Coordinates of C-alpha atoms in Angstrom, one line a residue:
M1 CA 0.0 0.0 0.0
T2 CA 1.1 3.6 -0.4
R3 CA 3.0 4.8 2.6
V4 CA 2.5 8.2 4.2
R5 CA 3.8 9.7 7.4
L6 CA 2.0 8.6 10.5
V7 CA 3.0 11.4 12.8
V8 CA 0.0 11.4 15.1
V9 CA -2.3 14.4 14.7
S10 CA -2.1 16.4 17.9
L11 CA -5.4 18.2 17.4
L12 CA -6.5 17.9 21.0
A13 CA -7.4 20.9 23.0
V14 CA -4.7 22.3 25.2
V15 CA -4.9 23.5 28.8
G16 CA -2.6 26.5 29.3
V17 CA -2.2 30.1 28.5
A18 CA -2.8 31.9 25.2
I19 CA 0.2 32.7 23.1
S20 CA -1.4 36.0 22.3
A21 CA -2.7 36.7 25.8
C22 CA -3.4 40.4 25.1
S23 CA -5.2 40.0 21.9
A24 CA -9.0 39.6 21.6
P25 CA -10.5 36.1 21.5
T26 CA -10.6 34.6 18.1
T27 CA -13.9 33.6 16.6
G28 CA -13.5 30.3 14.8
P29 CA -14.4 30.1 11.1
V30 CA -17.7 28.7 9.9
P31 CA -17.1 25.0 8.9
G32 CA -16.8 24.7 5.2
S33 CA -16.4 28.4 4.5
D34 CA -12.7 28.1 3.8
P35 CA -11.8 25.1 1.6
T36 CA -8.3 25.0 3.1
A37 CA -9.4 25.1 6.8
M38 CA -11.2 22.9 9.2
V39 CA -12.8 23.2 12.6
L40 CA -12.6 20.2 15.0
A41 CA -14.1 19.7 18.4
D42 CA -12.2 17.8 21.2
G43 CA -13.1 16.7 24.7
Y44 CA -9.6 16.4 26.1
E45 CA -6.8 18.8 27.1
P46 CA -3.2 17.7 27.8
D47 CA -1.4 19.4 30.7
D48 CA 1.2 21.0 28.4
L49 CA 3.1 20.7 25.1
N50 CA 6.5 19.6 26.5
P51 CA 7.7 16.4 24.8
L52 CA 9.9 15.6 27.8
M53 CA 6.7 15.5 30.0
G54 CA 4.9 13.1 27.6
Y55 CA 3.5 15.3 24.9
G56 CA 3.8 13.4 21.6
E57 CA 5.9 10.6 23.1
E58 CA 4.6 8.2 20.4
G59 CA 4.6 10.8 17.7
A60 CA 1.4 12.4 18.8
S61 CA 2.0 15.9 17.5
K62 CA 1.7 18.1 14.5
I63 CA 3.9 20.7 16.1
Y64 CA 6.9 18.5 16.4
D65 CA 8.6 15.7 14.4
G66 CA 10.4 12.7 15.7
L67 CA 13.3 10.9 13.9
I68 CA 10.8 8.2 13.0
S69 CA 7.1 8.0 12.3
F70 CA 4.7 5.2 11.5
D71 CA 2.8 4.7 8.3
A72 CA -0.7 3.4 7.9
D73 CA 0.4 -0.2 8.2
R74 CA 2.4 0.5 11.3
S75 CA 5.8 0.3 9.7
P76 CA 8.5 2.7 10.9
Q77 CA 9.5 5.4 8.3
P78 CA 12.1 8.1 8.3
N79 CA 10.9 11.5 9.4
L80 CA 13.7 13.7 10.7
A81 CA 15.9 10.8 9.9
A82 CA 17.1 10.6 6.3
A83 CA 16.9 6.8 6.4
L84 CA 15.9 4.1 8.8
P85 CA 18.3 3.5 11.7
A86 CA 21.0 0.9 11.1
A87 CA 22.0 -1.5 13.9
S88 CA 25.5 -2.6 14.7
P89 CA 26.2 -6.4 14.4
D90 CA 25.8 -6.8 18.2
G91 CA 22.6 -4.8 18.3
L92 CA 24.0 -2.5 20.9
S93 CA 24.1 0.7 18.9
W94 CA 21.9 2.3 16.1
T95 CA 23.2 4.9 13.7
V96 CA 20.8 7.4 12.3
P97 CA 21.5 9.8 9.4
L98 CA 19.6 13.0 9.7
R99 CA 17.5 14.8 7.1
P100 CA 19.3 17.9 5.7
G101 CA 17.8 21.4 5.3
V102 CA 15.3 21.1 8.1
T103 CA 14.5 24.2 10.2
F104 CA 12.5 24.7 13.4
H105 CA 9.5 27.0 13.5
D106 CA 11.7 29.8 14.8
G107 CA 14.0 29.5 11.8
T108 CA 17.0 27.8 13.5
P109 CA 18.5 24.9 11.7
F110 CA 18.0 21.3 12.8
D111 CA 21.1 19.1 13.3
A112 CA 22.6 16.4 15.4
Q113 CA 23.0 18.6 18.5
D114 CA 19.3 19.0 18.8
V115 CA 18.8 15.2 18.8
V116 CA 21.6 14.7 21.4
A117 CA 20.2 17.5 23.6
T118 CA 16.7 16.0 23.5
Y119 CA 17.6 12.5 24.4
T120 CA 20.3 13.6 26.9
A121 CA 17.5 15.5 28.7
V122 CA 15.4 12.3 28.7
L123 CA 18.2 10.4 30.4
D124 CA 19.2 13.2 32.9
P125 CA 17.7 12.4 36.3
A126 CA 17.8 16.2 37.2
R127 CA 15.3 16.8 34.4
A128 CA 12.8 14.4 35.9
A129 CA 11.4 13.8 32.4
T130 CA 8.3 11.6 32.6
V131 CA 9.2 10.0 29.3
S132 CA 12.4 8.5 30.7
S133 CA 10.6 5.3 31.6
G134 CA 10.2 4.7 27.9
F135 CA 13.9 4.3 27.4
P136 CA 15.3 1.7 29.8
M137 CA 17.4 0.3 27.0
L138 CA 19.1 3.6 26.1
R139 CA 22.6 4.3 27.5
G140 CA 23.4 7.4 25.6
V141 CA 23.4 9.3 22.3
T142 CA 26.3 10.8 20.5
A143 CA 26.7 13.2 17.5
V144 CA 29.0 11.3 15.0
D145 CA 28.9 14.5 12.9
P146 CA 26.4 17.3 12.3
S147 CA 24.2 15.1 10.2
T148 CA 24.5 11.7 12.0
V149 CA 23.8 10.4 15.5
R150 CA 24.4 7.1 17.3
F151 CA 22.3 5.6 20.0
D152 CA 24.1 3.2 22.4
L153 CA 22.0 0.6 24.3
T154 CA 22.5 -1.4 27.4
Y155 CA 21.0 -4.5 25.7
P156 CA 19.9 -5.3 22.2
F157 CA 16.4 -4.1 21.4
L158 CA 15.0 -5.3 18.1
L159 CA 12.3 -2.6 17.7
F160 CA 14.4 0.3 18.8
P161 CA 13.6 2.4 15.7
G162 CA 10.0 2.5 16.9
R163 CA 11.2 4.2 20.1
L164 CA 12.5 7.2 18.1
T165 CA 9.1 8.9 17.6
L166 CA 9.8 11.2 20.5
P167 CA 9.6 14.8 19.3
I168 CA 12.9 16.6 18.8
V169 CA 13.2 20.1 20.3
P170 CA 15.9 22.7 19.6
S171 CA 19.0 22.4 21.8
E172 CA 18.6 26.1 22.7
A173 CA 15.2 25.3 24.4
L174 CA 17.1 23.0 26.7
A175 CA 19.9 25.4 27.6
T176 CA 18.4 26.2 31.0
P177 CA 19.1 23.5 33.6
G178 CA 16.5 22.2 36.0
P179 CA 13.3 20.1 35.8
A180 CA 11.8 19.6 32.4
S181 CA 8.4 20.7 33.8
N182 CA 9.9 24.2 34.1
L183 CA 10.8 24.6 30.4
S184 CA 9.0 27.1 28.2
L185 CA 8.2 24.3 25.8
G186 CA 5.2 23.5 27.8
T187 CA 3.4 26.7 26.7
Q188 CA 5.6 27.9 23.9
P189 CA 6.4 24.9 21.7
V190 CA 9.1 25.1 19.1
G191 CA 9.3 22.1 16.7
T192 CA 9.8 21.2 13.1
G193 CA 6.3 19.7 12.5
P194 CA 3.9 20.4 9.7
Y195 CA 1.9 22.9 11.8
R196 CA 2.9 25.6 14.3
L197 CA 0.8 26.8 17.2
T198 CA -0.4 30.3 16.6
E199 CA -3.0 30.8 19.2
W200 CA -4.0 28.9 22.4
R201 CA -6.8 29.9 24.7
Q202 CA -7.4 27.9 27.9
G203 CA -10.6 25.9 27.8
S204 CA -11.7 27.6 24.6
S205 CA -9.7 27.0 21.4
M206 CA -6.4 26.4 19.7
I207 CA -5.2 27.3 16.2
L208 CA -2.6 25.4 14.2
D209 CA -1.3 27.0 11.0
A210 CA 0.6 25.3 8.2
N211 CA 4.4 25.3 8.4
E212 CA 5.4 26.7 5.1
R213 CA 9.0 25.4 5.5
H214 CA 8.1 21.8 6.5
H215 CA 10.4 19.2 5.0
G216 CA 7.3 17.3 3.7
G217 CA 5.9 20.3 2.0
A218 CA 3.4 22.9 3.2
P219 CA 0.1 21.2 4.1
A220 CA -2.8 22.0 1.8
V221 CA -5.1 22.1 4.9
R222 CA -3.8 25.5 5.9
R223 CA -5.5 26.1 9.3
I224 CA -6.9 23.7 11.9
T225 CA -9.0 25.3 14.7
I226 CA -9.7 23.0 17.7
V227 CA -12.7 23.9 19.9
M228 CA -12.8 22.6 23.4
A229 CA -16.0 20.8 24.2
E230 CA -15.6 18.4 27.1
D231 CA -19.1 17.0 27.5
D232 CA -19.8 14.2 25.0
N233 CA -23.5 14.9 24.5
T234 CA -22.9 18.6 24.1
R235 CA -20.1 18.0 21.5
A236 CA -22.4 15.6 19.6
Q237 CA -25.2 18.1 19.5
R238 CA -23.0 20.9 18.3
T239 CA -21.6 18.6 15.6
A240 CA -25.1 17.6 14.5
S241 CA -26.0 21.3 14.2
G242 CA -23.1 21.8 11.7
E243 CA -20.8 23.7 14.0
F244 CA -17.8 21.4 13.5
D245 CA -16.0 19.7 10.6
G246 CA -15.3 16.7 12.9
T247 CA -15.1 15.3 16.3
V248 CA -14.5 12.1 18.3
L249 CA -17.4 10.5 20.2
P250 CA -18.2 7.4 22.2
P251 CA -19.3 4.7 19.7
S252 CA -22.9 4.5 20.6
L253 CA -23.3 8.2 20.5
A254 CA -21.5 8.5 17.2
R255 CA -23.7 6.0 15.6
G256 CA -26.8 7.6 17.1
I257 CA -26.2 10.9 15.4
A258 CA -24.5 9.6 12.2
D259 CA -27.8 9.6 10.3
Q260 CA -28.6 13.2 11.4
V261 CA -25.3 14.6 10.1
G262 CA -25.1 12.4 7.0
A263 CA -27.2 14.9 5.0
Q264 CA -24.6 17.6 5.9
G265 CA -21.8 15.7 4.3
M266 CA -20.5 14.1 7.5
A267 CA -19.2 10.6 7.5
L268 CA -19.0 8.1 10.4
R269 CA -15.4 6.7 10.7
E270 CA -14.7 3.7 12.9
H271 CA -11.2 2.5 13.6
S272 CA -10.0 -0.6 15.4
S273 CA -7.3 -0.1 18.1
A274 CA -5.0 -1.6 20.6
D275 CA -6.5 0.8 23.2
Y276 CA -7.5 -1.3 26.2
R277 CA -9.6 -0.5 29.2
T278 CA -8.7 -2.5 32.3
I279 CA -9.5 -2.5 36.0
T280 CA -6.4 -2.3 38.2
M281 CA -6.2 -4.6 41.2
P282 CA -3.8 -2.9 43.7
M283 CA -1.7 -5.3 45.7
A284 CA -1.8 -2.9 48.8
N285 CA -5.6 -3.5 49.0
P286 CA -6.3 -6.7 50.9
V287 CA -9.3 -7.6 48.7
T288 CA -7.9 -6.9 45.2
A289 CA -4.6 -8.5 46.3
D290 CA -6.3 -11.8 46.8
P291 CA -5.5 -14.1 43.8
T292 CA -8.9 -15.8 44.0
I293 CA -10.7 -12.5 43.9
R294 CA -8.8 -11.5 40.8
Q295 CA -9.3 -14.9 39.1
A296 CA -13.1 -14.8 39.9
L297 CA -13.6 -11.2 38.7
N298 CA -11.9 -12.1 35.4
R299 CA -14.5 -14.8 34.9
A300 CA -17.4 -12.8 36.2
V301 CA -17.3 -9.9 33.7
N302 CA -19.4 -10.2 30.5
R303 CA -17.0 -8.5 28.1
Q304 CA -18.9 -9.1 25.0
G305 CA -22.1 -7.9 26.7
M306 CA -20.4 -4.6 27.6
I307 CA -19.2 -4.1 24.1
D308 CA -22.7 -4.8 22.6
A309 CA -24.6 -2.8 25.2
L310 CA -22.3 0.1 25.9
L311 CA -20.1 0.4 22.8
A312 CA -22.6 -0.3 20.0
G313 CA -20.5 -3.4 19.2
Q314 CA -17.5 -1.3 18.5
G315 CA -14.7 -3.1 20.3
L316 CA -13.1 -6.5 21.1
P317 CA -12.9 -8.4 24.4
A318 CA -9.7 -8.1 26.3
S319 CA -8.1 -10.5 28.7
T320 CA -4.5 -9.3 28.5
P321 CA -2.9 -6.2 27.0
I322 CA -2.2 -8.0 23.7
P323 CA -4.9 -7.0 21.2
E324 CA -6.7 -9.4 18.8
V325 CA -5.8 -7.1 15.9
L326 CA -2.3 -8.6 16.2
P327 CA -3.3 -12.3 16.1
E328 CA 0.3 -13.5 15.6
E329 CA 1.0 -12.3 19.2
V330 CA -2.1 -13.5 20.9
E331 CA -2.1 -16.6 23.1
P332 CA -5.5 -18.3 22.7
G333 CA -5.2 -20.2 26.0
A334 CA -4.9 -17.0 28.0
Q335 CA -8.4 -15.6 27.3
F336 CA -10.9 -15.5 30.1
A337 CA -14.4 -16.8 29.2
Y338 CA -17.6 -15.3 30.8
D339 CA -18.3 -17.9 33.5
P340 CA -20.0 -16.6 36.6
A341 CA -20.7 -20.1 37.9
A342 CA -17.0 -20.9 37.9
A343 CA -16.3 -17.5 39.6
N344 CA -18.8 -18.3 42.3
A345 CA -17.3 -21.8 42.8
M346 CA -13.8 -20.4 43.1
L347 CA -14.8 -17.9 45.8
D348 CA -16.8 -20.6 47.7
A349 CA -13.7 -22.9 47.7
A350 CA -11.5 -20.1 48.9
G351 CA -13.7 -19.4 51.9
W352 CA -15.4 -16.2 50.7
V353 CA -18.8 -16.7 52.2
R354 CA -21.9 -14.7 51.2
G355 CA -23.4 -12.6 54.0
P356 CA -27.1 -11.7 54.4
D357 CA -26.7 -8.7 52.0
G358 CA -25.1 -10.9 49.3
V359 CA -21.6 -9.6 49.8
R360 CA -19.0 -12.2 50.6
V361 CA -16.8 -12.1 53.7
R362 CA -13.7 -14.0 54.7
N363 CA -12.2 -13.8 58.2
G364 CA -14.2 -10.7 58.9
L365 CA -13.0 -8.9 55.7
P366 CA -15.9 -7.9 53.3
A367 CA -15.2 -8.6 49.6
G368 CA -15.4 -4.9 48.5
F369 CA -13.3 -2.2 47.1
T370 CA -13.5 1.3 45.5
L371 CA -13.3 1.7 41.8
M372 CA -12.3 5.2 40.4
Y373 CA -12.9 6.5 37.0
G374 CA -12.4 9.8 35.2
A375 CA -15.6 11.7 35.9
S376 CA -15.8 13.3 32.5
D377 CA -15.3 10.1 30.5
T378 CA -18.6 8.5 29.8
V379 CA -17.1 5.3 28.4
R380 CA -15.1 4.6 31.5
R381 CA -18.1 5.5 33.6
D382 CA -20.3 3.0 31.8
L383 CA -17.7 0.3 31.9
A384 CA -17.2 0.9 35.6
Q385 CA -21.0 0.5 36.2
A386 CA -21.2 -2.7 34.2
F387 CA -18.1 -4.1 36.0
A388 CA -19.6 -3.3 39.4
S389 CA -22.9 -5.0 38.4
D390 CA -21.1 -8.2 37.3
A391 CA -18.9 -8.2 40.4
R392 CA -22.0 -7.8 42.6
A393 CA -23.5 -10.9 41.0
I394 CA -20.7 -13.0 42.4
G395 CA -20.8 -11.3 45.9
V396 CA -18.1 -8.6 45.4
D397 CA -19.2 -5.0 46.3
V398 CA -17.6 -2.4 44.0
R399 CA -18.1 1.2 45.1
L400 CA -17.8 3.7 42.3
E401 CA -16.2 7.1 42.4
G402 CA -16.0 9.5 39.4
L403 CA -13.2 11.9 40.1
G404 CA -10.7 14.2 38.4
W405 CA -7.4 12.7 37.6
D406 CA -5.6 14.9 40.2
A407 CA -7.7 13.2 42.8
I408 CA -7.2 9.8 41.3
D409 CA -3.4 9.9 41.1
P410 CA -2.5 9.7 44.8
R411 CA -4.9 6.8 45.4
L412 CA -3.6 4.5 42.6
G413 CA -1.7 2.2 45.0
T414 CA -4.8 1.4 47.1
D415 CA -7.9 1.9 45.1
A416 CA -8.8 0.4 41.7
V417 CA -9.2 2.6 38.6
V418 CA -10.5 2.2 35.1
L419 CA -7.2 2.5 33.2
G420 CA -6.5 2.9 29.5
G421 CA -3.4 2.3 27.4
G422 CA -1.8 0.3 24.7
N423 CA -0.5 0.7 21.2
P424 CA -0.1 -1.6 18.2
F425 CA 3.6 -0.7 17.5
D426 CA 5.3 -2.6 20.4
T427 CA 3.0 -4.6 22.6
A428 CA 5.9 -6.2 24.4
F429 CA 7.3 -2.9 25.6
K430 CA 3.9 -1.5 26.6
S431 CA 3.1 -4.7 28.5
W432 CA 6.5 -4.4 30.2
Q433 CA 5.7 -0.9 31.3
L434 CA 2.3 -2.0 32.6
L435 CA 3.0 -5.3 34.4
H436 CA 6.8 -5.7 35.0
S437 CA 7.7 -5.6 38.7
S438 CA 10.5 -3.1 38.1
N439 CA 7.9 -0.5 37.2
A440 CA 5.8 -1.1 40.4
A441 CA 4.1 2.1 41.6
D442 CA 5.7 4.2 38.8
G443 CA 2.7 6.4 38.2
Y444 CA 0.4 4.7 35.6
N445 CA 3.2 2.2 34.9
N446 CA 2.1 -0.9 37.0
P447 CA 0.1 1.3 39.3
G448 CA -1.1 -1.6 41.4
S449 CA 2.5 -2.9 42.0
Y450 CA 1.8 -6.3 40.5
R451 CA 4.7 -8.8 40.8
N452 CA 5.1 -12.2 39.1
A453 CA 8.5 -13.7 38.4
Q454 CA 7.3 -15.7 35.4
V455 CA 5.7 -12.7 33.9
D456 CA 8.9 -10.6 34.4
A457 CA 11.1 -13.3 32.8
A458 CA 8.9 -13.6 29.7
L459 CA 8.7 -9.8 29.3
D460 CA 12.4 -9.5 29.7
A461 CA 13.0 -12.1 27.1
A462 CA 10.6 -10.5 24.7
Q463 CA 12.5 -7.2 25.1
R464 CA 15.8 -8.9 24.2
A465 CA 14.5 -11.3 21.5
P466 CA 16.7 -11.4 18.4
D467 CA 13.8 -11.5 15.9
R468 CA 10.0 -11.0 15.6
A469 CA 9.2 -14.7 15.8
S470 CA 11.1 -15.1 19.1
R471 CA 9.5 -11.9 20.4
A472 CA 6.0 -13.2 19.6
A473 CA 6.8 -16.6 21.3
E474 CA 7.9 -14.8 24.4
L475 CA 4.8 -12.6 24.4
R476 CA 2.6 -15.7 24.2
R477 CA 4.6 -17.2 27.2
F478 CA 4.0 -13.9 29.1
Q479 CA 0.2 -14.2 28.5
S480 CA 0.1 -17.8 29.8
A481 CA 2.0 -16.8 32.9
Y482 CA -0.2 -13.7 33.4
A483 CA -3.5 -15.7 32.9
A484 CA -2.5 -18.1 35.7
D485 CA -2.1 -15.1 38.0
P486 CA -3.9 -12.0 36.6
G487 CA -3.0 -8.6 38.0
M488 CA -5.9 -6.7 36.5
V489 CA -9.2 -7.3 34.9
F490 CA -9.0 -6.3 31.2
L491 CA -12.4 -5.5 29.7
T492 CA -12.1 -4.4 26.1
F493 CA -10.1 -3.0 23.3
L494 CA -12.1 0.0 22.2
G495 CA -13.2 0.8 18.8
H496 CA -12.7 4.5 18.1
S497 CA -15.5 6.4 16.5
Y498 CA -15.4 9.8 14.7
L499 CA -17.6 12.1 12.6
T500 CA -15.9 14.1 9.9
R501 CA -17.0 16.3 7.1
D502 CA -16.1 14.7 3.8
R503 CA -14.4 17.8 2.2
F504 CA -10.9 16.4 1.7
D505 CA -9.1 13.6 -0.1
G506 CA -6.4 11.6 1.8
Y507 CA -8.2 9.8 4.5
Q508 CA -6.8 6.3 5.4
P509 CA -8.0 4.0 8.2
V510 CA -5.4 2.9 10.8
V511 CA -5.2 0.7 13.8
E512 CA -4.9 3.2 16.6
P513 CA -3.1 3.3 20.0
H514 CA -4.6 4.6 23.2
T515 CA -5.3 8.2 22.5
H516 CA -7.4 11.1 23.6
G517 CA -9.8 13.1 21.5
T518 CA -8.9 13.9 17.9
T519 CA -5.2 13.0 18.4
W520 CA -5.5 10.3 15.7
G521 CA -8.7 9.4 14.0
P522 CA -9.4 10.3 10.4
W523 CA -7.0 13.3 10.8
W524 CA -3.8 11.3 11.6
N525 CA -2.3 12.2 8.2
V526 CA -4.1 15.5 7.7
E527 CA -0.9 17.2 6.6
D528 CA -1.2 15.1 3.4
W529 CA -4.8 15.9 2.7
T530 CA -6.0 18.0 -0.2
P531 CA -9.4 19.7 -0.7
K532 CA -11.8 17.8 -2.9
S533 CA -12.2 19.5 -6.3

């Protein structure tokens, strides 16, 4: 198939300050009034635009470029690199030639020093970069010459080119020492991407304008205005009224209004994904730490029922973090069937006895725990409610709390949460981050502090596998070990649903990672789109 750049569209709304704080608020264009512009609505806002703090870590930016991007079939392609990285015979170093003639948005030239500065900041403990956990294999980076860099690893890592999607920032932006969170990049991004941020208004709107000097050519879609609209129903109604050229919506809501907007030239786009939703089971909680509780809950949840009833059928059941869209990596024997009778029998045998209210008790400890979810996320809310209902049916009392993420963060170690994540580019690495004991209590990496020596060994072997076949075999071994002692209750791999006005050529469907808002979707390659004639 034709390959195009897959640098993820960072069209999501942004929390922060306006670049032009003293200017009057901008009124967005009327959708369709300018054939070279579009207006999108988004329900999510990142904390900032600093790549070292996680923005665009997997290529999710139009403001920045990484050395590598992914195309529509998930193959790595050169972006700021002039060619794909070349590995040394022992696999312990990768050499990357750099694309010549590239400039940052501020006009400064891009070269090897910018790459070295970016990745050195990632590895510097004093920077406290949140993306550092994504590079456990990286020992250092060196400028071979102004147009070549070399990455040195602590162990061979077969898919290392796929780790090089991290946005590159100018070395000048990193000249000030101190924590990465203090850098001006968070509110004043400077990249080489196909779009530059020209206006940013907290909770209201964001404008991206085409980068005339982009190495891939100036985008034909000249301006993208993103309007913040957090509430799903409100966003759907405003889209149906013709206010936007596109948005992301929960699957059932998107299908529900698709007929209404079809007459306005709006199309329903549905993408498969590796984006899981799972229920964490913190090991510091005496109920969720119990292996029988975890085994029983994995058999008590009606995954397909949730997908059919809550997601309009748009999704696939999940038992592990390895998605069915990558069948060569899936272990069939590690899938949990819906079997509440077996779940009840397991709890009975383990001494969890039902009380008068139907809730089980063992040694005076009620089988109950709190499950948190992001209050503004209707899909997580609905899944949490369905999970609680299925758990109650086997005598486990799940108390729900919809909270802001600032309130959720400090409770990750003791209370369960509806967690999202995953990507289709390197499932072994994402599984390692989520479930390896070395990442215990590292924020949203293994937030429940799950520990299993067999799982660790298989994930370590997958990271160091010499070829894809060996890597897939180790992944299947990991899933078998995990299913024997599950650390979470995976529910589903979501289907992602979008509505978009059909005014441009260039749309290509893709298998998506865990994303928020319009970050991917139909607009993942918008810089390559052209207006319909």
